[in-house]
PDB file of C-alpha atoms and ligand atoms in Angstrom:
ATOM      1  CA  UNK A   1     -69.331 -80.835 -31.449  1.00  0.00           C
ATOM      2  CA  UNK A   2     -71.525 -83.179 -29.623  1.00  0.00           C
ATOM      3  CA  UNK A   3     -69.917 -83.723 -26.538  1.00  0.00           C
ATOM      4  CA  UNK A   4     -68.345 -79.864 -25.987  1.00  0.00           C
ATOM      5  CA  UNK A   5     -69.122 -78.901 -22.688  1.00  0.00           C
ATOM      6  CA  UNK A   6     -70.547 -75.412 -23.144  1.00  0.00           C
ATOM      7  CA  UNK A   7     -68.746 -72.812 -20.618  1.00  0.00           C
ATOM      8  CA  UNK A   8     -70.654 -70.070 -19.568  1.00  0.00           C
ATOM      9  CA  UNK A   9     -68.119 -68.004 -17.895  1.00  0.00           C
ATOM     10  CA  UNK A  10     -66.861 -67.572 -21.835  1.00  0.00           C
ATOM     11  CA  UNK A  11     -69.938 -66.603 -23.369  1.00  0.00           C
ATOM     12  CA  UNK A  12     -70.328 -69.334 -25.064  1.00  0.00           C
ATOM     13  CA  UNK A  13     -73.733 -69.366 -26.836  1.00  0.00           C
ATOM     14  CA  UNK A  14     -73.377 -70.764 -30.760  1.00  0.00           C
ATOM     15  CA  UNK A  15     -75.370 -69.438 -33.244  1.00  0.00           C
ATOM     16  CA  UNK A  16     -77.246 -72.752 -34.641  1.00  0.00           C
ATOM     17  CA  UNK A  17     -79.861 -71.075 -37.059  1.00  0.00           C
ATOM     18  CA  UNK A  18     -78.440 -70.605 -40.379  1.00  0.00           C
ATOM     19  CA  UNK A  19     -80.585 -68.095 -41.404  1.00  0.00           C
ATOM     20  CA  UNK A  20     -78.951 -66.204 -39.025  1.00  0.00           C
ATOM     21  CA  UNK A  21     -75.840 -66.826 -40.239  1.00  0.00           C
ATOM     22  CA  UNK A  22     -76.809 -65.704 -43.940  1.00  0.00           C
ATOM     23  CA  UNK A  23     -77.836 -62.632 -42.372  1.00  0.00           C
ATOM     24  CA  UNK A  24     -75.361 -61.422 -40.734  1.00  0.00           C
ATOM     25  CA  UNK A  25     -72.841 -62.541 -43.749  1.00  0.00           C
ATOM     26  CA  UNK A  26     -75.032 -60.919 -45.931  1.00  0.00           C
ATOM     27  CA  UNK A  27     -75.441 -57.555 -44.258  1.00  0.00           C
ATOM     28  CA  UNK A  28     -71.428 -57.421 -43.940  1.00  0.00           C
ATOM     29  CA  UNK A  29     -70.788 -57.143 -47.742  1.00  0.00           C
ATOM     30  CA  UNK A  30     -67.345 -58.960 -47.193  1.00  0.00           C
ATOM     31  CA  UNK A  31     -65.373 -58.872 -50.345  1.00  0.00           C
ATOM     32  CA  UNK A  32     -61.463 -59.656 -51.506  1.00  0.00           C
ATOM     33  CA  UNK A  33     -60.143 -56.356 -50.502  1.00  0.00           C
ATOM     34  CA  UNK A  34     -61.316 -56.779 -46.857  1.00  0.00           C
ATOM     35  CA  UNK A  35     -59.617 -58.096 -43.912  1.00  0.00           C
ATOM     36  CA  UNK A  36     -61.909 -59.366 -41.462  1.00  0.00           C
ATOM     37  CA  UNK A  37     -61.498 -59.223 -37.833  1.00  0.00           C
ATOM     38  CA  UNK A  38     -63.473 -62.134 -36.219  1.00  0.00           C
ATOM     39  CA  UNK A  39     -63.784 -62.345 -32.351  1.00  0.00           C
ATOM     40  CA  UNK A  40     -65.146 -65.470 -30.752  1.00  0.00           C
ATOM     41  CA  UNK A  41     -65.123 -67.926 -33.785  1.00  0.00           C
ATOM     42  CA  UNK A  42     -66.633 -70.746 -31.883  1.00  0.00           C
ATOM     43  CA  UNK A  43     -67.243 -73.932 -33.693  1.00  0.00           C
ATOM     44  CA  UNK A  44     -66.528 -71.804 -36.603  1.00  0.00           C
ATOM     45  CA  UNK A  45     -70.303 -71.770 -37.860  1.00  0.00           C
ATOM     46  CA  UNK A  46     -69.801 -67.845 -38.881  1.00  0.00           C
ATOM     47  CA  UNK A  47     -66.243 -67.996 -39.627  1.00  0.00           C
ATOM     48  CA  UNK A  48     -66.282 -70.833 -42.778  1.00  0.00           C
ATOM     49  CA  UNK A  49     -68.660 -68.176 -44.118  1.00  0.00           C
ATOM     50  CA  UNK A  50     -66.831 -65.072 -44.185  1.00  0.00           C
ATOM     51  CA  UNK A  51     -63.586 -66.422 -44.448  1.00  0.00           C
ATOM     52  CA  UNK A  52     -63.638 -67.322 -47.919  1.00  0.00           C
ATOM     53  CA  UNK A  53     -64.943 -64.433 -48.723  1.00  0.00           C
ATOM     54  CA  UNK A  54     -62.206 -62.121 -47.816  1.00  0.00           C
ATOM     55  CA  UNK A  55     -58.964 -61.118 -48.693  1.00  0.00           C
ATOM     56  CA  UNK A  56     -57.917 -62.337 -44.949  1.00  0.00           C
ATOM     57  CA  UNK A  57     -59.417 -62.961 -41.739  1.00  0.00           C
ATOM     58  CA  UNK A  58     -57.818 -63.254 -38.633  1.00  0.00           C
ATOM     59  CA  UNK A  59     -59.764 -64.595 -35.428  1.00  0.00           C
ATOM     60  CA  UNK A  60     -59.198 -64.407 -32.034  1.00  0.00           C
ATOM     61  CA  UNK A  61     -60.389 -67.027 -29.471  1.00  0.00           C
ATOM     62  CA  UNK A  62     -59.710 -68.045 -26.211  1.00  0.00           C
ATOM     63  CA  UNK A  63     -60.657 -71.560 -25.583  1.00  0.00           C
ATOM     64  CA  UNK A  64     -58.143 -73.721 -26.797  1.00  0.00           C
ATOM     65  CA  UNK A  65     -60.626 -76.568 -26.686  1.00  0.00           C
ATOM     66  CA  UNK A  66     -62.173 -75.347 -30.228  1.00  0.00           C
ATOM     67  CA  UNK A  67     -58.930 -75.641 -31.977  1.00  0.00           C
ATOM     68  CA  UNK A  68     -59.490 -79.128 -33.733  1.00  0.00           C
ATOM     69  CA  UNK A  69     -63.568 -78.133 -34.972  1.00  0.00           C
ATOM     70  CA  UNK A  70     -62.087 -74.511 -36.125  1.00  0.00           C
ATOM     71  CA  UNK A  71     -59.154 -76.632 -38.325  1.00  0.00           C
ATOM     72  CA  UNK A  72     -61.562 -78.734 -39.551  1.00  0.00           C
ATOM     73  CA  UNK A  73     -64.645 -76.172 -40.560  1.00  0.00           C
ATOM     74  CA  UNK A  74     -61.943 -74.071 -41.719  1.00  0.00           C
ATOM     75  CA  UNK A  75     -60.133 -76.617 -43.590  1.00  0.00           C
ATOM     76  CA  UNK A  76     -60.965 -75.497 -47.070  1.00  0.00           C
ATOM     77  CA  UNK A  77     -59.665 -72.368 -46.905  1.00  0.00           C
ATOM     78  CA  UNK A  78     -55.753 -70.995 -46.074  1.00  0.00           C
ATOM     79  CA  UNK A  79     -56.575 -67.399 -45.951  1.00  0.00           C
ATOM     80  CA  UNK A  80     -56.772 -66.699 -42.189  1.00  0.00           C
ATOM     81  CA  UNK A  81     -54.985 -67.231 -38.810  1.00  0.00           C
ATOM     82  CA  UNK A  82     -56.186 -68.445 -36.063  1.00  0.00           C
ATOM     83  CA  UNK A  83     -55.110 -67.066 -32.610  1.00  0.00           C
ATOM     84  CA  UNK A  84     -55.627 -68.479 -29.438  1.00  0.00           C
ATOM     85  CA  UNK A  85     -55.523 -65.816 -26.846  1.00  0.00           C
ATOM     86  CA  UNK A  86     -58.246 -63.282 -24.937  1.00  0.00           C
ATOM     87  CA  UNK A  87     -58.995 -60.784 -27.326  1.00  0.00           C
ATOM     88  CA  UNK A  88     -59.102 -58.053 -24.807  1.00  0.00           C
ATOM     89  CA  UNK A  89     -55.032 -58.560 -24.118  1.00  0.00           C
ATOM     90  CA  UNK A  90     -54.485 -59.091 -28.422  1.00  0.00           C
ATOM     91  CA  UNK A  91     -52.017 -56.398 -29.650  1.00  0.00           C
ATOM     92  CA  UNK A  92     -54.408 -56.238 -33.115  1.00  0.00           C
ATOM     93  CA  UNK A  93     -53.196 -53.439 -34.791  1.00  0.00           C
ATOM     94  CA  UNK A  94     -50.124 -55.312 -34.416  1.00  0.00           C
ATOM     95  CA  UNK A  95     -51.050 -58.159 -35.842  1.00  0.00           C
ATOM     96  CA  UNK A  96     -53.370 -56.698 -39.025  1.00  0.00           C
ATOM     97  CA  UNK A  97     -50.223 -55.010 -39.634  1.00  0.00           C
ATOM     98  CA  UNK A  98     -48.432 -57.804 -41.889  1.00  0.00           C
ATOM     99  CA  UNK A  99     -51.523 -57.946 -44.448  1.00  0.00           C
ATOM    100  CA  UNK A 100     -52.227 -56.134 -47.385  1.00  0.00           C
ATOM    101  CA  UNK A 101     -55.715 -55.013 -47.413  1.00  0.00           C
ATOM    102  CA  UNK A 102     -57.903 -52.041 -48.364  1.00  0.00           C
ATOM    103  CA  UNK A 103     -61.291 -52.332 -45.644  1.00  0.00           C
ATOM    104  CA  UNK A 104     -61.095 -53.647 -42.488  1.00  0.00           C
ATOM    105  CA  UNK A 105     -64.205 -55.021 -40.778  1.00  0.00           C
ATOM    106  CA  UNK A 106     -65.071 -56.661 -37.421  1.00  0.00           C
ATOM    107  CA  UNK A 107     -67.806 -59.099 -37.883  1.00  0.00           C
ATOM    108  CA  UNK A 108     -68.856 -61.551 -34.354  1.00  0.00           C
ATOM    109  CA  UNK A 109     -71.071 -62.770 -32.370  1.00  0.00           C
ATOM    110  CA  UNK A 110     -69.505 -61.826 -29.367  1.00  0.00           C
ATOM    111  CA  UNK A 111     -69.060 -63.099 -25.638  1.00  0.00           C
ATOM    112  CA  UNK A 112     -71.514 -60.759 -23.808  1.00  0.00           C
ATOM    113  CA  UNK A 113     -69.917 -60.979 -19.892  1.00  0.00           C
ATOM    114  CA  UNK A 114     -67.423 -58.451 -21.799  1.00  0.00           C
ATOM    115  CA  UNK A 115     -69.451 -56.520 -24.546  1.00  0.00           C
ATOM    116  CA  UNK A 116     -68.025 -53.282 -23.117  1.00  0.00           C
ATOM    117  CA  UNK A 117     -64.477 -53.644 -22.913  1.00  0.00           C
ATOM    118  CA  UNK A 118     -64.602 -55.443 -26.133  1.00  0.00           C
ATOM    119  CA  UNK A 119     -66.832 -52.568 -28.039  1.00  0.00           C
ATOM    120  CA  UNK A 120     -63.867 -50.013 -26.764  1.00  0.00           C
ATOM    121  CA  UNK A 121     -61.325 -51.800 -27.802  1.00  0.00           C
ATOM    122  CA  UNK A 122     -63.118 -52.390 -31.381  1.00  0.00           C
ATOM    123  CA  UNK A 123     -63.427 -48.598 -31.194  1.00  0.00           C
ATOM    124  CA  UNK A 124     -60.413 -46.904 -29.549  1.00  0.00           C
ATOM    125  CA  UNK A 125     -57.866 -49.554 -30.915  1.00  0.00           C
ATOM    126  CA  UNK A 126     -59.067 -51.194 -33.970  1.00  0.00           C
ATOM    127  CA  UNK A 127     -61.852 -48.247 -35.445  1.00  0.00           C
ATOM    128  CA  UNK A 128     -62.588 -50.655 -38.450  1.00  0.00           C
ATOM    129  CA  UNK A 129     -64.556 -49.554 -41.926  1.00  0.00           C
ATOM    130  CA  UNK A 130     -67.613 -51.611 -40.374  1.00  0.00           C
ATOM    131  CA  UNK A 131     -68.400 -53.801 -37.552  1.00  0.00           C
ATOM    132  CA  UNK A 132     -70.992 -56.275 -38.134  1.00  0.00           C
ATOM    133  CA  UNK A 133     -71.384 -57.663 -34.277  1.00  0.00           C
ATOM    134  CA  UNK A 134     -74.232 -59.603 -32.419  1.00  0.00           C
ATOM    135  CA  UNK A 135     -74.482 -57.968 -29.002  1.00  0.00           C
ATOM    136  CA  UNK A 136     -77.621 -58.505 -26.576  1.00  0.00           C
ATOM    137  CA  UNK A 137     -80.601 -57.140 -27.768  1.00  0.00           C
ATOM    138  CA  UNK A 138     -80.634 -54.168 -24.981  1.00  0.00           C
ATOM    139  CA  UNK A 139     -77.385 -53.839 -25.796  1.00  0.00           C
ATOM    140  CA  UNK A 140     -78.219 -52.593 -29.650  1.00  0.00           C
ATOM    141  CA  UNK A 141     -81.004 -50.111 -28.774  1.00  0.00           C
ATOM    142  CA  UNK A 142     -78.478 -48.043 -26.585  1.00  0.00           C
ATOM    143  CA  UNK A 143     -76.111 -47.963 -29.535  1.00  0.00           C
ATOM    144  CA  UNK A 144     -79.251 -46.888 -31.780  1.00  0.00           C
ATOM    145  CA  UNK A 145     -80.948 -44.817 -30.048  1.00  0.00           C
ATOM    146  CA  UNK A 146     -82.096 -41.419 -30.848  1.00  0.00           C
ATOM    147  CA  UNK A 147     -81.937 -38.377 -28.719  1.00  0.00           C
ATOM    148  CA  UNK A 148     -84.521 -38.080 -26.351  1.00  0.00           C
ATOM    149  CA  UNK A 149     -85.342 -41.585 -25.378  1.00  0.00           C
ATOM    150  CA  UNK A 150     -84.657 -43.604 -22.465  1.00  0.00           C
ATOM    151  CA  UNK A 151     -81.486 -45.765 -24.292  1.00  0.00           C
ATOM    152  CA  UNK A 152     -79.604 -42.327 -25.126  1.00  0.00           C
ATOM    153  CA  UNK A 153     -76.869 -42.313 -23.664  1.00  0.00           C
ATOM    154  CA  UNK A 154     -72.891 -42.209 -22.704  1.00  0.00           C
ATOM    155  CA  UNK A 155     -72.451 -45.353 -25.418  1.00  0.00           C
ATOM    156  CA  UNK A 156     -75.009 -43.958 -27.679  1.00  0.00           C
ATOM    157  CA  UNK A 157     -72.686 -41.197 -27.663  1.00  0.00           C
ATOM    158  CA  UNK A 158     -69.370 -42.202 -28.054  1.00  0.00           C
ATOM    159  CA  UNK A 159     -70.044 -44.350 -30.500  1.00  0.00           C
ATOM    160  CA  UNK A 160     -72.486 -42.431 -32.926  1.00  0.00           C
ATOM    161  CA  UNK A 161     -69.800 -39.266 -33.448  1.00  0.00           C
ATOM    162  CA  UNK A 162     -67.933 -42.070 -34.914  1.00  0.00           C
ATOM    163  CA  UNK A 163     -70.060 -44.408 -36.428  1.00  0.00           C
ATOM    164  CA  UNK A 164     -73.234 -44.562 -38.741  1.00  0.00           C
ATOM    165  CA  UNK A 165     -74.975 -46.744 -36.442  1.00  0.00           C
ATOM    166  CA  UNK A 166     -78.665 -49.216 -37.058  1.00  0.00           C
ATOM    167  CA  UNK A 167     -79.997 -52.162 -35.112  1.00  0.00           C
ATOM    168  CA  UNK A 168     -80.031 -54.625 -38.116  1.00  0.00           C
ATOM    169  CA  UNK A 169     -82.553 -57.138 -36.588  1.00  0.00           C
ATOM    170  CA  UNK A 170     -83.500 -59.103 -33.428  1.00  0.00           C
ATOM    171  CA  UNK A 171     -82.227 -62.552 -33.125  1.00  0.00           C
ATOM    172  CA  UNK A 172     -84.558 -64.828 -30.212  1.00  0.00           C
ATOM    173  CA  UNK A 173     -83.143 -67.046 -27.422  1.00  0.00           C
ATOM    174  CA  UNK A 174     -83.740 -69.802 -29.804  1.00  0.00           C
ATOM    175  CA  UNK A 175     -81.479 -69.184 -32.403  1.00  0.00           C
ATOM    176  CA  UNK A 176     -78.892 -70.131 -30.375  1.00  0.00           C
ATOM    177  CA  UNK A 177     -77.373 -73.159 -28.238  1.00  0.00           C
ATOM    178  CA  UNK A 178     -77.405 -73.375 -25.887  1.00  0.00           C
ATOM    179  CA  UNK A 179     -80.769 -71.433 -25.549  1.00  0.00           C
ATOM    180  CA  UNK A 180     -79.287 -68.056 -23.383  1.00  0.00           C
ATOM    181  CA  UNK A 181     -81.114 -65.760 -20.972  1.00  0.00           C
ATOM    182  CA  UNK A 182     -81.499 -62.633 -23.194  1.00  0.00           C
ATOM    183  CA  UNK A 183     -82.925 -61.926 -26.463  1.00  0.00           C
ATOM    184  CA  UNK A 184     -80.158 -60.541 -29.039  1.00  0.00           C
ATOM    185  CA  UNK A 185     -79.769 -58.524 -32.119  1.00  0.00           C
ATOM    186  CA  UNK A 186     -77.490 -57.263 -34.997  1.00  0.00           C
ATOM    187  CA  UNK A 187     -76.025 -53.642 -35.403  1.00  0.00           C
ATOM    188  CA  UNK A 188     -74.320 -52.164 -38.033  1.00  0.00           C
ATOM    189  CA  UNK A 189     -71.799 -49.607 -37.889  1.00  0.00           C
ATOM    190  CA  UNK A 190     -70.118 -47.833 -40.573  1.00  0.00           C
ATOM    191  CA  UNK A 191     -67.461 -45.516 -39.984  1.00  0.00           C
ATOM    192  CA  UNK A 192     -68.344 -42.283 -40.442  1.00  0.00           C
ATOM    193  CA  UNK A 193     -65.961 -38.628 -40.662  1.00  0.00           C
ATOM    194  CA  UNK A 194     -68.935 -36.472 -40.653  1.00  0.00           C
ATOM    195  CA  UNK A 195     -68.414 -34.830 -37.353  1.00  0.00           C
ATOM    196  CA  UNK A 196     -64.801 -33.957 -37.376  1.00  0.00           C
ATOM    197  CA  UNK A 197     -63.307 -33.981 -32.989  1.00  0.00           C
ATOM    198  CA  UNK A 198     -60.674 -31.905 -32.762  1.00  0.00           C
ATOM    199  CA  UNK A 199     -59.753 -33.385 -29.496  1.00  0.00           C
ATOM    200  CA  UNK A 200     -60.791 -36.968 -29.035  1.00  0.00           C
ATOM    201  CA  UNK A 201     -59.472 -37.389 -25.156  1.00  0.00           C
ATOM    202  CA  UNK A 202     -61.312 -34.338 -24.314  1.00  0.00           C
ATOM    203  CA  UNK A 203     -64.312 -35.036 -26.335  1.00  0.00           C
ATOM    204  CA  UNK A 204     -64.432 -38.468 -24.251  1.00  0.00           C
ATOM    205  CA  UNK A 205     -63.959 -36.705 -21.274  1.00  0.00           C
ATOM    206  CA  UNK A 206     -66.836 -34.040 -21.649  1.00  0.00           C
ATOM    207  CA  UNK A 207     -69.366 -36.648 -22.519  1.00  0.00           C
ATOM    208  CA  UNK A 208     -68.733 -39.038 -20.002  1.00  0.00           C
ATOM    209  CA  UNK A 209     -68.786 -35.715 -17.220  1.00  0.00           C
ATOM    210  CA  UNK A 210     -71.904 -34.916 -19.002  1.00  0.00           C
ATOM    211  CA  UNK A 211     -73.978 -38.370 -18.930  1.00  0.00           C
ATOM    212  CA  UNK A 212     -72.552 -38.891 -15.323  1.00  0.00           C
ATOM    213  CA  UNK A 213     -75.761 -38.327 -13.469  1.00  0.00           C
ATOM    214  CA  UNK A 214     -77.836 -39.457 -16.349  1.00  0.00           C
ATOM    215  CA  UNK A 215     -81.103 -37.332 -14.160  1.00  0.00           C
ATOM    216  CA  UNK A 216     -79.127 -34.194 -13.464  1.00  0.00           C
ATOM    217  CA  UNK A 217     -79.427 -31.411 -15.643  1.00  0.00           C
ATOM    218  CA  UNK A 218     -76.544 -30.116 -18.394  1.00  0.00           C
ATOM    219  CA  UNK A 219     -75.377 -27.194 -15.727  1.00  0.00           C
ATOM    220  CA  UNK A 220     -75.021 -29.925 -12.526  1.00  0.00           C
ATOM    221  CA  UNK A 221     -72.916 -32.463 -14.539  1.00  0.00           C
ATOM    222  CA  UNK A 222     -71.130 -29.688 -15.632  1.00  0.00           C
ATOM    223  CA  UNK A 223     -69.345 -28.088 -12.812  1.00  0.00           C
ATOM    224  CA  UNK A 224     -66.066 -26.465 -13.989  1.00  0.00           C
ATOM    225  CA  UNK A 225     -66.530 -25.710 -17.677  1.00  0.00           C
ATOM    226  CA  UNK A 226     -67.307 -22.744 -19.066  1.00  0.00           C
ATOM    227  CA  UNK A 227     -71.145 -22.964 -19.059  1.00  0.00           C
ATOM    228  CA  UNK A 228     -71.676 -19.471 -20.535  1.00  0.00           C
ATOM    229  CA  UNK A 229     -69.512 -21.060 -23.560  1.00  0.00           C
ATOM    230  CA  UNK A 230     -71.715 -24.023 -23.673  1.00  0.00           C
ATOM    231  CA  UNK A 231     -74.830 -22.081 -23.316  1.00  0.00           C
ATOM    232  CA  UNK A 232     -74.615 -20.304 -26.018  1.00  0.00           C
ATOM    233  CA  UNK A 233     -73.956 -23.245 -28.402  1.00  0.00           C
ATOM    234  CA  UNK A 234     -76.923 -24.887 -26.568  1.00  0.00           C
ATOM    235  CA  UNK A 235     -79.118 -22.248 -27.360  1.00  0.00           C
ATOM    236  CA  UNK A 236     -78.491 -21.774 -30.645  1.00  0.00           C
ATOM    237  CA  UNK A 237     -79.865 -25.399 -30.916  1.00  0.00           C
ATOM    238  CA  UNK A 238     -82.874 -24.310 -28.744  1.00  0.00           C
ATOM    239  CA  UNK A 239     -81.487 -26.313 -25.906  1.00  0.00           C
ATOM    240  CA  UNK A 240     -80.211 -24.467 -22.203  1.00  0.00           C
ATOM    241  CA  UNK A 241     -78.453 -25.601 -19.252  1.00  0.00           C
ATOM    242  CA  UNK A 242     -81.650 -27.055 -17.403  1.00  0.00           C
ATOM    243  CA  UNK A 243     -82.093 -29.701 -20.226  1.00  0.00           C
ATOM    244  CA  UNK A 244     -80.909 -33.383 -19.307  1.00  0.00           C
ATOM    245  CA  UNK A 245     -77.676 -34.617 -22.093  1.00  0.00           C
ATOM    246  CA  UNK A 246     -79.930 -37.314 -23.344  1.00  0.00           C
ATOM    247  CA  UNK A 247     -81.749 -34.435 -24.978  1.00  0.00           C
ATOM    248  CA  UNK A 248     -78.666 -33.154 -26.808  1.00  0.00           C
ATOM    249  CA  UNK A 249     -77.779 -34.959 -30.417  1.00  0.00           C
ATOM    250  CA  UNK A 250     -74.469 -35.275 -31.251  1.00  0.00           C
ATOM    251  CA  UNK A 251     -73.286 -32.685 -33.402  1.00  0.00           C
ATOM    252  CA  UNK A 252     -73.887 -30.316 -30.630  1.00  0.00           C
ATOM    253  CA  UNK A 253     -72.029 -32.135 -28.487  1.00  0.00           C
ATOM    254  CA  UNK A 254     -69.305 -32.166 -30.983  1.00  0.00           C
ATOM    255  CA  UNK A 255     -69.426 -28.401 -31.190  1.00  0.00           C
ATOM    256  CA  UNK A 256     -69.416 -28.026 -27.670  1.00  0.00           C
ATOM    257  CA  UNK A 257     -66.572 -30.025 -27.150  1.00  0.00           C
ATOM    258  CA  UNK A 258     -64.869 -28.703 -29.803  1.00  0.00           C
ATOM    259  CA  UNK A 259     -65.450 -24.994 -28.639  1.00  0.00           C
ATOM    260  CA  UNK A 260     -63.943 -25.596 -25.304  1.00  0.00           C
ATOM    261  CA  UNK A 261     -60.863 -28.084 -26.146  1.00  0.00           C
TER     262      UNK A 261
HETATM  263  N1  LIG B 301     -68.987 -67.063 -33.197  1.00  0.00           N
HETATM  264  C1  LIG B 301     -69.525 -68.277 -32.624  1.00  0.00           C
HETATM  265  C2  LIG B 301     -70.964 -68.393 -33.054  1.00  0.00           C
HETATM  266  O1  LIG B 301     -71.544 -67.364 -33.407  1.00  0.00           O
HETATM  267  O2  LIG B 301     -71.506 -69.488 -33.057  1.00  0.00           O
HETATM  268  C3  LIG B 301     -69.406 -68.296 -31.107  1.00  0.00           C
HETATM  269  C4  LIG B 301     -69.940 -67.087 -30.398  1.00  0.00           C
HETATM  270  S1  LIG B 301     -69.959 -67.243 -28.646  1.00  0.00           S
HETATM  271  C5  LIG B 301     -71.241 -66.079 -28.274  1.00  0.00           C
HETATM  272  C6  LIG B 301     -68.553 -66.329 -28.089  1.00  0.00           C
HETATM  273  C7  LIG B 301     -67.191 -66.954 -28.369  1.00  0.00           C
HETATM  274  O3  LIG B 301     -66.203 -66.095 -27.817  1.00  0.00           O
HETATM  275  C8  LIG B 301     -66.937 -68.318 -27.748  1.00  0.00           C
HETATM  276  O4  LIG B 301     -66.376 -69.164 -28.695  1.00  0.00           O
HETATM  277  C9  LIG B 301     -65.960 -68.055 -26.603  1.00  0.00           C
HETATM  278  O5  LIG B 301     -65.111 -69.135 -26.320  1.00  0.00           O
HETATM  279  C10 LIG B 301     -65.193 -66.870 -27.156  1.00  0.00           C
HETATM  280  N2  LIG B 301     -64.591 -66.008 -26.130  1.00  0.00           N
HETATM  281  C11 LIG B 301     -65.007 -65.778 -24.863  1.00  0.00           C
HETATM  282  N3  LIG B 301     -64.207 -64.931 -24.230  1.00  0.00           N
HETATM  283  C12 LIG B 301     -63.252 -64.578 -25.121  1.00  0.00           C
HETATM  284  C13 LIG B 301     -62.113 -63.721 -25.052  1.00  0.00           C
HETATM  285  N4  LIG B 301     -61.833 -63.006 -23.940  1.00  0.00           N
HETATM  286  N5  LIG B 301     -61.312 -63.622 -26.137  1.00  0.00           N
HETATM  287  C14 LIG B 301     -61.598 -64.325 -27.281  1.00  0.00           C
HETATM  288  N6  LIG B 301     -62.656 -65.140 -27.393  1.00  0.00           N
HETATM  289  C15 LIG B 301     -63.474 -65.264 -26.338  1.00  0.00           C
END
């Protein structure tokens, strides 16, 4: 690894602090039923951790240059496939589909220029058992985030009537090379039934029409539903129309959504 030439325009920020590593491997509770999704394997520094501790473990990356180091760290094990192509364009549920396996789980450290394409297609294409996924530090408090504060939002959203989700813990500039602008951290999500959407497309819909103007209120976001519907769900909850959506926690959003589909 000494003389790779880092490339920036891929993200490419290694994780060099074991401890790190342990952590994250530790918190994803990886055992021989589970195949594991890994995007972004680098120099592999994650990857000959989890790997042999799966059933399977496939791993998408794009730069071709890593090919040799990811043979070699991965050398002791014959339990996963490497794939050299950009994750975003992968047909995954395509290629899981030849294994045997009773959890699936995402676990990376991913590239950040594309953290949101990438968490939608983890979502909308893959919707694993658990992700386990480094993403920038700002990044993890809007997926955390409680009603009511300033990081509740669309994401928050979207993602929480899915997913159980908590910001693991912070990981500094430092822990990485090389050393990157922003601080990072690691969130856990566990799939979750508990809210059940009777119409996912719609539900997607009315929450992204709803967190459009993040300072309007519920009724100006809202133009064209049936507000007296929605009021009376809101106010049930104690909420009204002149409230703000980052007010609103999810399940009455799902019972909106579900009222009007
Ligand atoms: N997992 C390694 C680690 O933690 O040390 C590397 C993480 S680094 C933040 C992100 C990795 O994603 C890099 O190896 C980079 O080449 C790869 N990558 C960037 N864009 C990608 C894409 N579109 N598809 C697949 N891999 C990509």
């Amino acid at each position: 690894m000494k003389r790779f030439e880092f490339k920036k325009s891929l993200g490419q920020n290694f994780i060099k602090d074991e401890n790190i590593v342990n952590k994250i491997v530790s918190s994803a509770s990886i055992d021989k039923d589970t195949l594991v999704i890994e995007i972004g394997p680098g120099a592999g520094w994650l990857s000959k951790k989890i790997v042999p501790l799966s059933k399977n473990a496939i791993l998408y990356e794009i730069d071709t240059r890593l090919k040799s180091v990811l043979d070699k760290e991965l050398s002791f094990c014959n339990n996963y496939e490497l794939i050299f192509t950009d994750v975003l364009k992968a047909d995954i549920c395509n290629d899981i589909r030849k294994y045997d396996f009773k959890k699936l789980y995402v676990v990376a450290n991913i590239p950040y220029y594309i953290t949101s394409p990438i968490l939608k297609k983890i979502m909308y294409e893959i919707y694993p058992d658990k992700i386990i996924i480094m993403v920038q530090d700002e990044v993890a408090s809007r997926l955390a985030a409680m009603p009511g504060t300033r990081d509740y939002g669309l994401m928050t959203v979207l993602f929480n009537s899915r997913y159980n989700i908590k910001k693991l813990f912070k990981v500094g500039k430092n822990s990485f090379v090389p050393v990157p602008k922003v601080d990072s951290a690691v969130v856990e999500m566990v799939k979750d039934s508990k809210y059940e959407i009777k119409n996912e497309n719609f539900f997607d819909k009315f929450i992204s029409d709803i967190f459009q103007y993040k300072r309007k209120t519920i009724r100006n976001n809202l133009k064209g539903y049936d507000l007296d519907k929605i009021s009376l769900i809101l106010d049930k909850y104690g909420y009204s129309l002149s409230d703000r959506a980052e007010n609103i926690p999810v399940n009455v959003f799902v019972e909106i959504a579900n009222s009007l589909s």
